[in-house]
Amino acid sequence: MQTRLRAGARQPMSRLDRCLNIADLRAYARTQLPWGLFDYIDRGSDDELALKENRRAFDRIQLRTKVMVPLDKADLSTTLFGKPLKMPYIISPTGIAGMCSYQGELSLARAAATRGIACAVATGSVTPMEQLSAEAGGRLWFQLYMSRERELNYGVARRAHRAGFEALVVTVDSGFNPGGTRENWRRTGFDQPFAFTPRTVLDIACHPGWLARVILRYMRTSGFPRHVNYPEGFQESVLPAKGRTKAPRVLDQSWDDIARLRDVWPGILIVKGILRVEDAIAAVERGADGIVVSNHGGRCMDVAPASIDALPEIAAAVGHRTTVLLDSGVRRGADIVKALALGAKAVMSGRSTLYGVAAAGQAGAEHALKLIENEYRLTMGYVGCPTPADVTADIIAHRPRLTPG
Ligand SMILES: Cc1cc2nc3c(=O)[nH]c(=O)nc-3n(C[C@H](O)[C@H](O)[C@H](O)COP(=O)(O)O)c2cc1C
């Protein structure tokens, strides 16, 4: 009996297993990265008003339970652009996963494929899009920041199509200011471009584990990380180099660019970074198949509203004509249910899985998705919705403000 007990004794829990929610994963990630790199992921613009408001707005929403609803045939998957997703969730594009963990972008894409969801890969990623497509499988979207030379954009779009990406996500909220308004990152030096200062050197020296696991491993294999998905001629290293050619900022982008991309890109076209009805309508009229209601995770205009507060009005205006996705601030499975109730077809999140990948690579990203999926399943049970189609606005106990005052 004693032996059997010993044989059946539980393995000690790993640090990852002890992460019970995204906040725990965030704390774990913090211990794995240089302080400045963690801040680069974690923080927002200026006074971080938009960053904080994203969470406050979600927290203000309460859902009403509905009891005695049979859940034995519950199916929490959805169909997005004609294909299945195991839950209504897509990993948002973030050009930094490859610096948090060796081949972090591949880890994110593989985690998404394993958990049956889609993953958007950022323009600034350091793993070639062809490698991601060949080695990750699953549903992959490519995010494009437009550059001034339009032909370069079309070249990147064609390359993504050849590589098998199903959707092009054009981010429109920050092209004129690609660095964002980023006092916090300028202070730490972990900005774009990275700055070699006594502070950043000390920071990295204090994190030899990260240096060995990530940077030295790149040096031994593919060489120092570069922006390999930028247009040809601009695929610079992530480090600053004298006289290097930077991809030019785009100051003259307009809705005509979306119409033109619609002609060039044969796949699903999504416009990311919409916060007002007129812009949502303009995107639909230029041929977008979907829009992402997003304030860029509080990393662009600091006085922007929370995306979840902007969602109901936009979804009411264009939800019948296009696929509306909600991004920014999602940290819990309950947030998915809130966004569905307010008109989104699915949600996107950047930091949730970034914390996971920074903490423990692919296993960490999968863990983040499992936690969110489990919370989503439980919340759907509490509100008595066996499928996403059953989620309607009447489950909301308190609606978010639509207009000030
Ligand atoms: C570290 C980091 C890098 C990001 N890089 C990009 C990017 O290259 N392109 C883009 O469209 N959005 C980028 N974003 C914004 C995300 O796509 C997404 O809008 C945001 O993370 C959503 O907010 P959340 O992190 O609260 O979920 C980035 C976000 C973070 C946190």
CSV table of C-alpha atoms and ligand atoms in Angstrom, one decimal:
chain,number,residue,atom,x,y,z
A,1,MET,CA,0.0,0.0,0.0
A,2,GLN,CA,2.8,2.3,1.0
A,3,THR,CA,4.7,1.6,-2.2
A,4,ARG,CA,1.6,2.1,-4.3
A,5,LEU,CA,1.0,5.4,-2.6
A,6,ARG,CA,4.6,6.4,-3.4
A,7,ALA,CA,4.3,5.2,-7.0
A,8,GLY,CA,1.1,7.2,-7.4
A,9,ALA,CA,2.4,10.3,-5.6
A,10,ARG,CA,2.1,13.5,-7.6
A,11,GLN,CA,5.1,15.0,-9.3
A,12,PRO,CA,6.0,18.3,-7.6
A,13,MET,CA,4.2,21.1,-9.5
A,14,SER,CA,6.4,23.1,-11.9
A,15,ARG,CA,6.5,26.8,-11.7
A,16,LEU,CA,4.3,26.9,-14.9
A,17,ASP,CA,1.7,24.7,-13.3
A,18,ARG,CA,1.6,27.0,-10.4
A,19,CYS,CA,0.5,29.9,-12.7
A,20,LEU,CA,-3.2,29.9,-12.3
A,21,ASN,CA,-4.0,32.9,-14.4
A,22,ILE,CA,-2.4,35.4,-16.8
A,23,ALA,CA,-1.3,37.7,-13.9
A,24,ASP,CA,0.7,34.7,-12.5
A,25,LEU,CA,2.3,34.2,-15.9
A,26,ARG,CA,3.1,37.9,-16.1
A,27,ALA,CA,4.9,37.6,-12.7
A,28,TYR,CA,6.8,34.6,-14.0
A,29,ALA,CA,7.8,36.4,-17.2
A,30,ARG,CA,9.1,39.3,-15.2
A,31,THR,CA,11.7,37.0,-13.6
A,32,GLN,CA,12.9,35.7,-17.0
A,33,LEU,CA,13.6,38.9,-18.9
A,34,PRO,CA,15.8,42.0,-18.6
A,35,TRP,CA,13.8,44.7,-16.7
A,36,GLY,CA,13.7,46.9,-19.8
A,37,LEU,CA,12.5,44.2,-22.1
A,38,PHE,CA,9.8,43.2,-19.6
A,39,ASP,CA,8.7,46.9,-19.4
A,40,TYR,CA,8.7,47.1,-23.2
A,41,ILE,CA,6.1,44.4,-23.3
A,42,ASP,CA,4.2,45.4,-20.2
A,43,ARG,CA,3.9,49.1,-20.2
A,44,GLY,CA,2.0,51.6,-22.3
A,45,SER,CA,2.3,55.1,-23.7
A,46,ASP,CA,2.9,58.2,-21.6
A,47,ASP,CA,0.8,58.1,-18.4
A,48,GLU,CA,-0.6,54.7,-19.3
A,49,LEU,CA,-4.2,56.0,-19.3
A,50,ALA,CA,-5.3,53.9,-22.2
A,51,LEU,CA,-3.5,50.8,-20.9
A,52,LYS,CA,-5.2,51.1,-17.5
A,53,GLU,CA,-8.6,52.0,-19.1
A,54,ASN,CA,-8.6,48.8,-21.1
A,55,ARG,CA,-8.6,46.8,-17.9
A,56,ARG,CA,-10.9,49.1,-16.0
A,57,ALA,CA,-13.5,49.0,-18.8
A,58,PHE,CA,-13.5,45.2,-18.8
A,59,ASP,CA,-13.7,45.1,-15.0
A,60,ARG,CA,-16.7,47.5,-15.0
A,61,ILE,CA,-18.8,45.0,-17.1
A,62,GLN,CA,-20.7,42.4,-15.1
A,63,LEU,CA,-22.6,39.4,-16.5
A,64,ARG,CA,-25.8,38.0,-15.3
A,65,THR,CA,-25.9,34.3,-14.6
A,66,LYS,CA,-28.5,32.0,-16.2
A,67,VAL,CA,-29.1,28.7,-14.5
A,68,MET,CA,-30.6,25.3,-15.3
A,69,VAL,CA,-29.5,25.5,-18.9
A,70,PRO,CA,-28.3,22.0,-20.2
A,71,LEU,CA,-24.6,22.2,-21.1
A,72,ASP,CA,-24.0,18.6,-22.0
A,73,LYS,CA,-23.9,19.5,-25.7
A,74,ALA,CA,-22.0,22.7,-25.3
A,75,ASP,CA,-19.7,23.6,-28.2
A,76,LEU,CA,-17.5,26.6,-27.5
A,77,SER,CA,-15.8,26.7,-30.9
A,78,THR,CA,-16.6,29.2,-33.6
A,79,THR,CA,-16.2,29.7,-37.3
A,80,LEU,CA,-14.2,32.7,-38.4
A,81,PHE,CA,-13.8,33.6,-42.1
A,82,GLY,CA,-15.2,30.1,-42.9
A,83,LYS,CA,-12.8,28.1,-40.8
A,84,PRO,CA,-13.0,26.7,-37.3
A,85,LEU,CA,-11.5,28.2,-34.2
A,86,LYS,CA,-11.5,26.1,-31.0
A,87,MET,CA,-12.3,29.3,-29.1
A,88,PRO,CA,-13.0,32.9,-30.4
A,89,TYR,CA,-9.5,34.0,-29.8
A,90,ILE,CA,-6.5,35.0,-32.0
A,91,ILE,CA,-3.0,35.9,-30.9
A,92,SER,CA,-2.4,39.6,-31.7
A,93,PRO,CA,0.8,40.5,-33.7
A,94,THR,CA,3.7,41.7,-31.5
A,95,GLY,CA,7.1,42.1,-33.0
A,96,ILE,CA,8.9,41.0,-29.9
A,97,ALA,CA,8.2,37.4,-29.1
A,98,GLY,CA,11.5,36.4,-30.8
A,99,MET,CA,13.4,38.4,-28.3
A,100,CYS,CA,11.6,37.1,-25.3
A,101,SER,CA,12.4,33.5,-26.1
A,102,TYR,CA,14.5,31.8,-28.8
A,103,GLN,CA,12.3,31.4,-31.9
A,104,GLY,CA,9.5,32.8,-29.7
A,105,GLU,CA,7.4,33.6,-32.8
A,106,LEU,CA,7.5,29.9,-33.8
A,107,SER,CA,6.5,29.0,-30.3
A,108,LEU,CA,3.5,31.3,-30.4
A,109,ALA,CA,2.4,30.0,-33.8
A,110,ARG,CA,2.8,26.4,-32.7
A,111,ALA,CA,0.9,27.0,-29.5
A,112,ALA,CA,-1.9,28.6,-31.5
A,113,ALA,CA,-2.0,25.6,-33.9
A,114,THR,CA,-2.0,23.1,-30.9
A,115,ARG,CA,-4.8,24.9,-29.2
A,116,GLY,CA,-6.8,25.3,-32.4
A,117,ILE,CA,-6.8,29.1,-32.7
A,118,ALA,CA,-5.1,31.5,-35.1
A,119,CYS,CA,-1.9,33.6,-34.7
A,120,ALA,CA,-1.1,36.9,-36.3
A,121,VAL,CA,2.6,37.4,-37.0
A,122,ALA,CA,4.0,41.0,-36.9
A,123,THR,CA,5.9,42.8,-39.6
A,124,GLY,CA,8.7,43.3,-37.1
A,125,SER,CA,9.1,39.6,-36.3
A,126,VAL,CA,12.5,38.0,-36.5
A,127,THR,CA,11.6,34.5,-37.9
A,128,PRO,CA,11.1,34.3,-41.6
A,129,MET,CA,7.4,34.0,-42.5
A,130,GLU,CA,8.1,31.0,-44.7
A,131,GLN,CA,9.7,29.2,-41.8
A,132,LEU,CA,6.7,29.9,-39.6
A,133,SER,CA,4.3,28.7,-42.2
A,134,ALA,CA,6.3,25.5,-42.9
A,135,GLU,CA,7.0,24.6,-39.3
A,136,ALA,CA,4.0,25.8,-37.2
A,137,GLY,CA,1.0,24.8,-39.3
A,138,GLY,CA,-2.3,26.1,-38.2
A,139,ARG,CA,-4.0,29.4,-39.1
A,140,LEU,CA,-1.5,32.2,-39.7
A,141,TRP,CA,-2.2,35.8,-40.4
A,142,PHE,CA,0.4,38.4,-41.4
A,143,GLN,CA,0.3,41.9,-40.0
A,144,LEU,CA,1.6,44.7,-42.2
A,145,TYR,CA,2.8,48.2,-41.2
A,146,MET,CA,2.7,50.2,-44.4
A,147,SER,CA,5.9,51.9,-45.6
A,148,ARG,CA,6.1,54.9,-47.8
A,149,GLU,CA,7.2,52.9,-50.8
A,150,ARG,CA,3.9,51.3,-51.7
A,151,GLU,CA,5.5,48.7,-54.0
A,152,LEU,CA,7.4,47.4,-50.9
A,153,ASN,CA,4.1,46.8,-49.2
A,154,TYR,CA,2.7,44.9,-52.1
A,155,GLY,CA,5.9,42.9,-52.3
A,156,VAL,CA,5.6,41.9,-48.6
A,157,ALA,CA,1.9,41.1,-49.1
A,158,ARG,CA,2.7,38.9,-52.1
A,159,ARG,CA,5.4,37.1,-50.1
A,160,ALA,CA,3.0,36.4,-47.3
A,161,HIS,CA,0.5,35.0,-49.8
A,162,ARG,CA,3.1,32.8,-51.3
A,163,ALA,CA,4.1,31.6,-47.8
A,164,GLY,CA,0.5,30.5,-47.2
A,165,PHE,CA,-0.8,33.1,-44.8
A,166,GLU,CA,-4.6,33.3,-44.9
A,167,ALA,CA,-5.1,36.9,-43.8
A,168,LEU,CA,-3.4,40.2,-44.1
A,169,VAL,CA,-3.9,42.5,-41.0
A,170,VAL,CA,-3.1,46.1,-41.9
A,171,THR,CA,-2.4,48.1,-38.8
A,172,VAL,CA,-3.5,51.7,-39.4
A,173,ASP,CA,-3.3,53.4,-36.0
A,174,SER,CA,0.4,54.1,-35.8
A,175,GLY,CA,2.1,54.1,-39.1
A,176,PHE,CA,3.0,57.8,-39.0
A,177,ASN,CA,4.7,57.3,-35.6
A,178,PRO,CA,6.0,53.7,-35.5
A,179,GLY,CA,7.7,54.2,-32.2
A,180,GLY,CA,4.5,55.2,-30.5
A,181,THR,CA,4.6,57.8,-27.7
A,182,ARG,CA,6.9,55.9,-25.6
A,183,GLU,CA,8.5,57.8,-22.7
A,184,ASN,CA,8.8,54.6,-20.6
A,185,TRP,CA,10.8,52.7,-23.2
A,186,ARG,CA,13.0,55.6,-24.0
A,187,ARG,CA,13.9,55.8,-20.3
A,188,THR,CA,14.9,52.1,-20.1
A,189,GLY,CA,16.7,52.1,-23.5
A,190,PHE,CA,14.7,49.0,-24.6
A,191,ASP,CA,13.1,51.0,-27.5
A,192,GLN,CA,13.3,50.9,-31.2
A,193,PRO,CA,16.1,51.1,-31.9
A,194,PHE,CA,17.7,49.5,-28.9
A,195,ALA,CA,20.1,51.9,-27.1
A,196,PHE,CA,23.4,50.8,-25.7
A,197,THR,CA,23.7,52.7,-22.4
A,198,PRO,CA,25.2,51.9,-19.0
A,199,ARG,CA,21.7,51.0,-17.9
A,200,THR,CA,20.8,48.6,-20.7
A,201,VAL,CA,24.3,46.9,-20.4
A,202,LEU,CA,23.9,46.5,-16.7
A,203,ASP,CA,20.3,45.2,-17.2
A,204,ILE,CA,21.5,42.5,-19.6
A,205,ALA,CA,24.5,41.6,-17.5
A,206,CYS,CA,22.1,41.0,-14.6
A,207,HIS,CA,20.2,38.5,-16.8
A,208,PRO,CA,22.8,36.0,-18.1
A,209,GLY,CA,20.1,33.3,-18.3
A,210,TRP,CA,18.1,35.3,-20.9
A,211,LEU,CA,21.3,36.2,-22.7
A,212,ALA,CA,22.3,32.5,-23.0
A,213,ARG,CA,18.9,31.1,-23.7
A,214,VAL,CA,17.9,33.7,-26.4
A,215,ILE,CA,20.7,35.9,-27.8
A,216,LEU,CA,23.7,33.5,-27.6
A,217,ARG,CA,21.5,30.7,-29.0
A,218,TYR,CA,20.7,32.9,-32.0
A,219,MET,CA,24.4,33.8,-32.4
A,220,ARG,CA,25.2,30.1,-32.5
A,221,THR,CA,22.5,29.2,-35.1
A,222,SER,CA,20.9,31.9,-37.4
A,223,GLY,CA,23.0,34.9,-36.3
A,224,PHE,CA,21.9,38.0,-34.6
A,225,PRO,CA,18.1,38.6,-35.0
A,226,ARG,CA,17.1,40.7,-37.9
A,227,HIS,CA,13.7,42.0,-39.2
A,228,VAL,CA,13.6,39.4,-41.8
A,229,ASN,CA,10.0,40.1,-42.8
A,230,TYR,CA,10.6,43.7,-43.7
A,231,PRO,CA,10.8,44.6,-47.4
A,232,GLU,CA,14.0,43.6,-49.1
A,233,GLY,CA,16.8,46.1,-48.5
A,234,PHE,CA,15.4,47.0,-45.1
A,235,GLN,CA,15.9,43.8,-43.2
A,236,GLU,CA,18.1,45.3,-40.6
A,237,SER,CA,19.3,43.9,-37.3
A,238,VAL,CA,17.2,44.6,-34.2
A,239,LEU,CA,20.3,46.5,-33.0
A,240,PRO,CA,21.1,50.0,-34.2
A,241,ALA,CA,23.8,50.2,-36.8
A,242,LYS,CA,25.5,53.3,-38.2
A,243,GLY,CA,24.2,54.4,-41.6
A,244,ARG,CA,21.6,51.7,-41.9
A,245,THR,CA,18.6,52.3,-44.0
A,246,LYS,CA,15.4,52.4,-41.9
A,247,ALA,CA,12.1,51.4,-43.4
A,248,PRO,CA,10.5,54.8,-44.1
A,249,ARG,CA,7.6,56.1,-42.1
A,250,VAL,CA,4.3,56.5,-43.9
A,251,LEU,CA,2.8,60.0,-43.5
A,252,ASP,CA,0.5,59.9,-46.5
A,253,GLN,CA,-1.5,56.8,-45.9
A,254,SER,CA,-5.2,57.0,-46.7
A,255,TRP,CA,-8.2,54.7,-47.4
A,256,ASP,CA,-7.0,54.5,-51.0
A,257,ASP,CA,-4.2,52.3,-49.7
A,258,ILE,CA,-6.7,49.8,-48.3
A,259,ALA,CA,-8.5,49.8,-51.6
A,260,ARG,CA,-5.3,49.2,-53.4
A,261,LEU,CA,-4.2,46.4,-51.0
A,262,ARG,CA,-7.6,44.9,-51.6
A,263,ASP,CA,-6.7,44.6,-55.2
A,264,VAL,CA,-3.2,43.1,-54.5
A,265,TRP,CA,-4.1,40.8,-51.6
A,266,PRO,CA,-6.3,37.8,-52.6
A,267,GLY,CA,-6.9,36.5,-49.1
A,268,ILE,CA,-8.8,37.8,-46.1
A,269,LEU,CA,-8.1,41.5,-45.5
A,270,ILE,CA,-8.4,42.9,-42.0
A,271,VAL,CA,-7.9,46.5,-40.8
A,272,LYS,CA,-6.5,46.8,-37.3
A,273,GLY,CA,-6.7,49.8,-35.1
A,274,ILE,CA,-10.3,51.1,-35.5
A,275,LEU,CA,-12.0,53.1,-32.7
A,276,ARG,CA,-14.8,55.0,-34.4
A,277,VAL,CA,-17.8,54.2,-36.5
A,278,GLU,CA,-16.8,56.3,-39.6
A,279,ASP,CA,-13.5,54.5,-39.8
A,280,ALA,CA,-15.1,51.1,-39.5
A,281,ILE,CA,-17.5,52.0,-42.4
A,282,ALA,CA,-14.6,53.3,-44.5
A,283,ALA,CA,-12.7,50.1,-44.0
A,284,VAL,CA,-15.7,48.0,-45.0
A,285,GLU,CA,-16.3,50.2,-48.1
A,286,ARG,CA,-12.7,49.7,-49.2
A,287,GLY,CA,-13.3,45.9,-49.2
A,288,ALA,CA,-12.0,44.9,-45.7
A,289,ASP,CA,-13.3,41.5,-44.7
A,290,GLY,CA,-12.8,42.3,-41.0
A,291,ILE,CA,-11.9,45.1,-38.6
A,292,VAL,CA,-10.1,45.0,-35.3
A,293,VAL,CA,-11.4,47.4,-32.7
A,294,SER,CA,-8.2,48.2,-30.9
A,295,ASN,CA,-6.3,50.9,-29.1
A,296,HIS,CA,-3.1,48.9,-29.7
A,297,GLY,CA,-3.0,47.7,-26.1
A,298,GLY,CA,-2.6,51.3,-24.8
A,299,ARG,CA,0.7,51.7,-26.7
A,300,CYS,CA,-0.3,54.5,-29.1
A,301,MET,CA,-2.6,57.5,-28.2
A,302,ASP,CA,-2.7,57.6,-24.4
A,303,VAL,CA,-6.0,59.4,-24.3
A,304,ALA,CA,-7.8,56.8,-26.5
A,305,PRO,CA,-10.9,55.1,-25.1
A,306,ALA,CA,-10.8,51.5,-24.1
A,307,SER,CA,-11.4,49.2,-27.1
A,308,ILE,CA,-14.3,47.4,-25.3
A,309,ASP,CA,-16.0,50.8,-24.7
A,310,ALA,CA,-15.7,51.6,-28.4
A,311,LEU,CA,-17.0,48.2,-29.5
A,312,PRO,CA,-20.8,48.3,-29.1
A,313,GLU,CA,-21.3,51.3,-31.3
A,314,ILE,CA,-19.0,50.0,-34.0
A,315,ALA,CA,-20.4,46.5,-33.9
A,316,ALA,CA,-24.0,47.9,-34.2
A,317,ALA,CA,-23.0,49.9,-37.2
A,318,VAL,CA,-21.0,47.4,-39.2
A,319,GLY,CA,-21.4,44.0,-37.5
A,320,HIS,CA,-23.9,42.8,-40.1
A,321,ARG,CA,-21.5,43.6,-43.0
A,322,THR,CA,-18.1,42.6,-41.6
A,323,THR,CA,-16.3,40.5,-39.0
A,324,VAL,CA,-15.7,42.6,-35.9
A,325,LEU,CA,-12.8,41.6,-33.7
A,326,LEU,CA,-12.0,43.1,-30.3
A,327,ASP,CA,-8.4,43.6,-29.1
A,328,SER,CA,-6.7,45.3,-26.1
A,329,GLY,CA,-6.9,44.4,-22.5
A,330,VAL,CA,-8.2,40.8,-22.8
A,331,ARG,CA,-6.7,38.8,-19.9
A,332,ARG,CA,-9.5,36.5,-18.8
A,333,GLY,CA,-11.8,34.0,-20.5
A,334,ALA,CA,-14.7,36.1,-19.2
A,335,ASP,CA,-13.4,39.0,-21.3
A,336,ILE,CA,-14.2,36.9,-24.4
A,337,VAL,CA,-17.8,36.4,-23.3
A,338,LYS,CA,-18.1,40.2,-22.6
A,339,ALA,CA,-16.7,41.0,-26.0
A,340,LEU,CA,-19.1,38.5,-27.8
A,341,ALA,CA,-22.0,40.0,-25.9
A,342,LEU,CA,-21.1,43.5,-27.1
A,343,GLY,CA,-20.9,42.5,-30.7
A,344,ALA,CA,-17.5,41.0,-31.4
A,345,LYS,CA,-17.1,37.8,-33.3
A,346,ALA,CA,-13.8,37.0,-31.5
A,347,VAL,CA,-11.1,38.6,-29.4
A,348,MET,CA,-7.4,39.2,-29.9
A,349,SER,CA,-4.7,39.6,-27.3
A,350,GLY,CA,-1.0,40.3,-27.5
A,351,ARG,CA,0.4,40.4,-24.0
A,352,SER,CA,-1.4,37.3,-22.6
A,353,THR,CA,0.6,34.8,-24.7
A,354,LEU,CA,3.7,37.0,-24.7
A,355,TYR,CA,3.9,36.6,-20.9
A,356,GLY,CA,3.6,32.9,-21.5
A,357,VAL,CA,6.3,32.6,-24.1
A,358,ALA,CA,8.6,34.8,-22.1
A,359,ALA,CA,8.1,32.6,-19.1
A,360,ALA,CA,8.4,29.2,-20.7
A,361,GLY,CA,8.5,29.2,-24.5
A,362,GLN,CA,5.8,27.3,-26.3
A,363,ALA,CA,4.7,25.5,-23.2
A,364,GLY,CA,4.2,28.9,-21.5
A,365,ALA,CA,2.1,30.2,-24.5
A,366,GLU,CA,0.0,27.0,-24.5
A,367,HIS,CA,-0.5,27.4,-20.8
A,368,ALA,CA,-1.8,30.9,-21.3
A,369,LEU,CA,-4.2,29.7,-23.9
A,370,LYS,CA,-5.4,26.8,-21.7
A,371,LEU,CA,-6.0,29.1,-18.8
A,372,ILE,CA,-8.1,31.5,-20.9
A,373,GLU,CA,-9.9,28.6,-22.6
A,374,ASN,CA,-10.9,27.1,-19.2
A,375,GLU,CA,-12.1,30.5,-17.9
A,376,TYR,CA,-14.1,31.0,-21.1
A,377,ARG,CA,-15.7,27.6,-20.7
A,378,LEU,CA,-16.7,28.3,-17.1
A,379,THR,CA,-18.1,31.8,-17.8
A,380,MET,CA,-20.1,30.4,-20.7
A,381,GLY,CA,-21.5,27.8,-18.3
A,382,TYR,CA,-22.4,30.5,-15.7
A,383,VAL,CA,-24.2,32.7,-18.2
A,384,GLY,CA,-26.0,29.6,-19.6
A,385,CYS,CA,-24.7,29.8,-23.2
A,386,PRO,CA,-23.9,26.4,-24.7
A,387,THR,CA,-22.4,28.1,-27.9
A,388,PRO,CA,-21.0,31.5,-28.8
A,389,ALA,CA,-24.1,32.0,-30.9
A,390,ASP,CA,-26.2,32.0,-27.7
A,391,VAL,CA,-24.3,34.9,-26.3
A,392,THR,CA,-26.5,38.0,-26.6
A,393,ALA,CA,-26.4,41.5,-25.1
A,394,ASP,CA,-28.9,40.6,-22.4
A,395,ILE,CA,-26.3,38.7,-20.4
A,396,ILE,CA,-24.7,42.1,-19.7
A,397,ALA,CA,-25.7,43.4,-16.2
A,398,HIS,CA,-24.0,46.8,-16.7
A,399,ARG,CA,-23.3,48.2,-20.1
A,400,PRO,CA,-20.1,50.2,-20.6
A,401,ARG,CA,-20.4,53.9,-21.3
A,402,LEU,CA,-20.9,54.6,-25.0
A,403,THR,CA,-20.3,58.4,-24.7
A,404,PRO,CA,-18.8,60.5,-21.9
A,405,GLY,CA,-21.1,61.9,-19.3
B,1,LIG,C1,5.3,44.2,-27.1
B,1,LIG,C2,4.3,44.5,-28.1
B,1,LIG,C3,4.6,44.7,-29.4
B,1,LIG,C4,3.6,45.0,-30.3
B,1,LIG,N1,3.9,45.1,-31.7
B,1,LIG,C5,2.9,45.2,-32.5
B,1,LIG,C6,3.1,45.2,-33.9
B,1,LIG,O1,4.3,45.0,-34.4
B,1,LIG,N2,2.1,45.4,-34.8
B,1,LIG,C7,0.8,45.6,-34.4
B,1,LIG,O2,-0.1,45.7,-35.2
B,1,LIG,N3,0.5,45.6,-33.1
B,1,LIG,C8,1.5,45.4,-32.1
B,1,LIG,N4,1.2,45.4,-30.8
B,1,LIG,C9,-0.2,45.5,-30.4
B,1,LIG,C10,-0.9,44.2,-30.4
B,1,LIG,O3,-1.1,43.7,-31.7
B,1,LIG,C11,-2.2,44.3,-29.7
B,1,LIG,O4,-3.0,45.3,-30.3
B,1,LIG,C12,-2.1,44.6,-28.2
B,1,LIG,O5,-1.1,43.8,-27.6
B,1,LIG,C13,-3.4,44.2,-27.5
B,1,LIG,O6,-3.4,44.6,-26.2
B,1,LIG,P1,-3.1,43.5,-25.0
B,1,LIG,O7,-1.7,43.3,-25.0
B,1,LIG,O8,-3.6,44.2,-23.8
B,1,LIG,O9,-3.9,42.2,-25.4
B,1,LIG,C14,2.2,45.1,-29.9
B,1,LIG,C15,1.9,44.9,-28.5
B,1,LIG,C16,2.9,44.6,-27.6
B,1,LIG,C17,2.5,44.4,-26.2
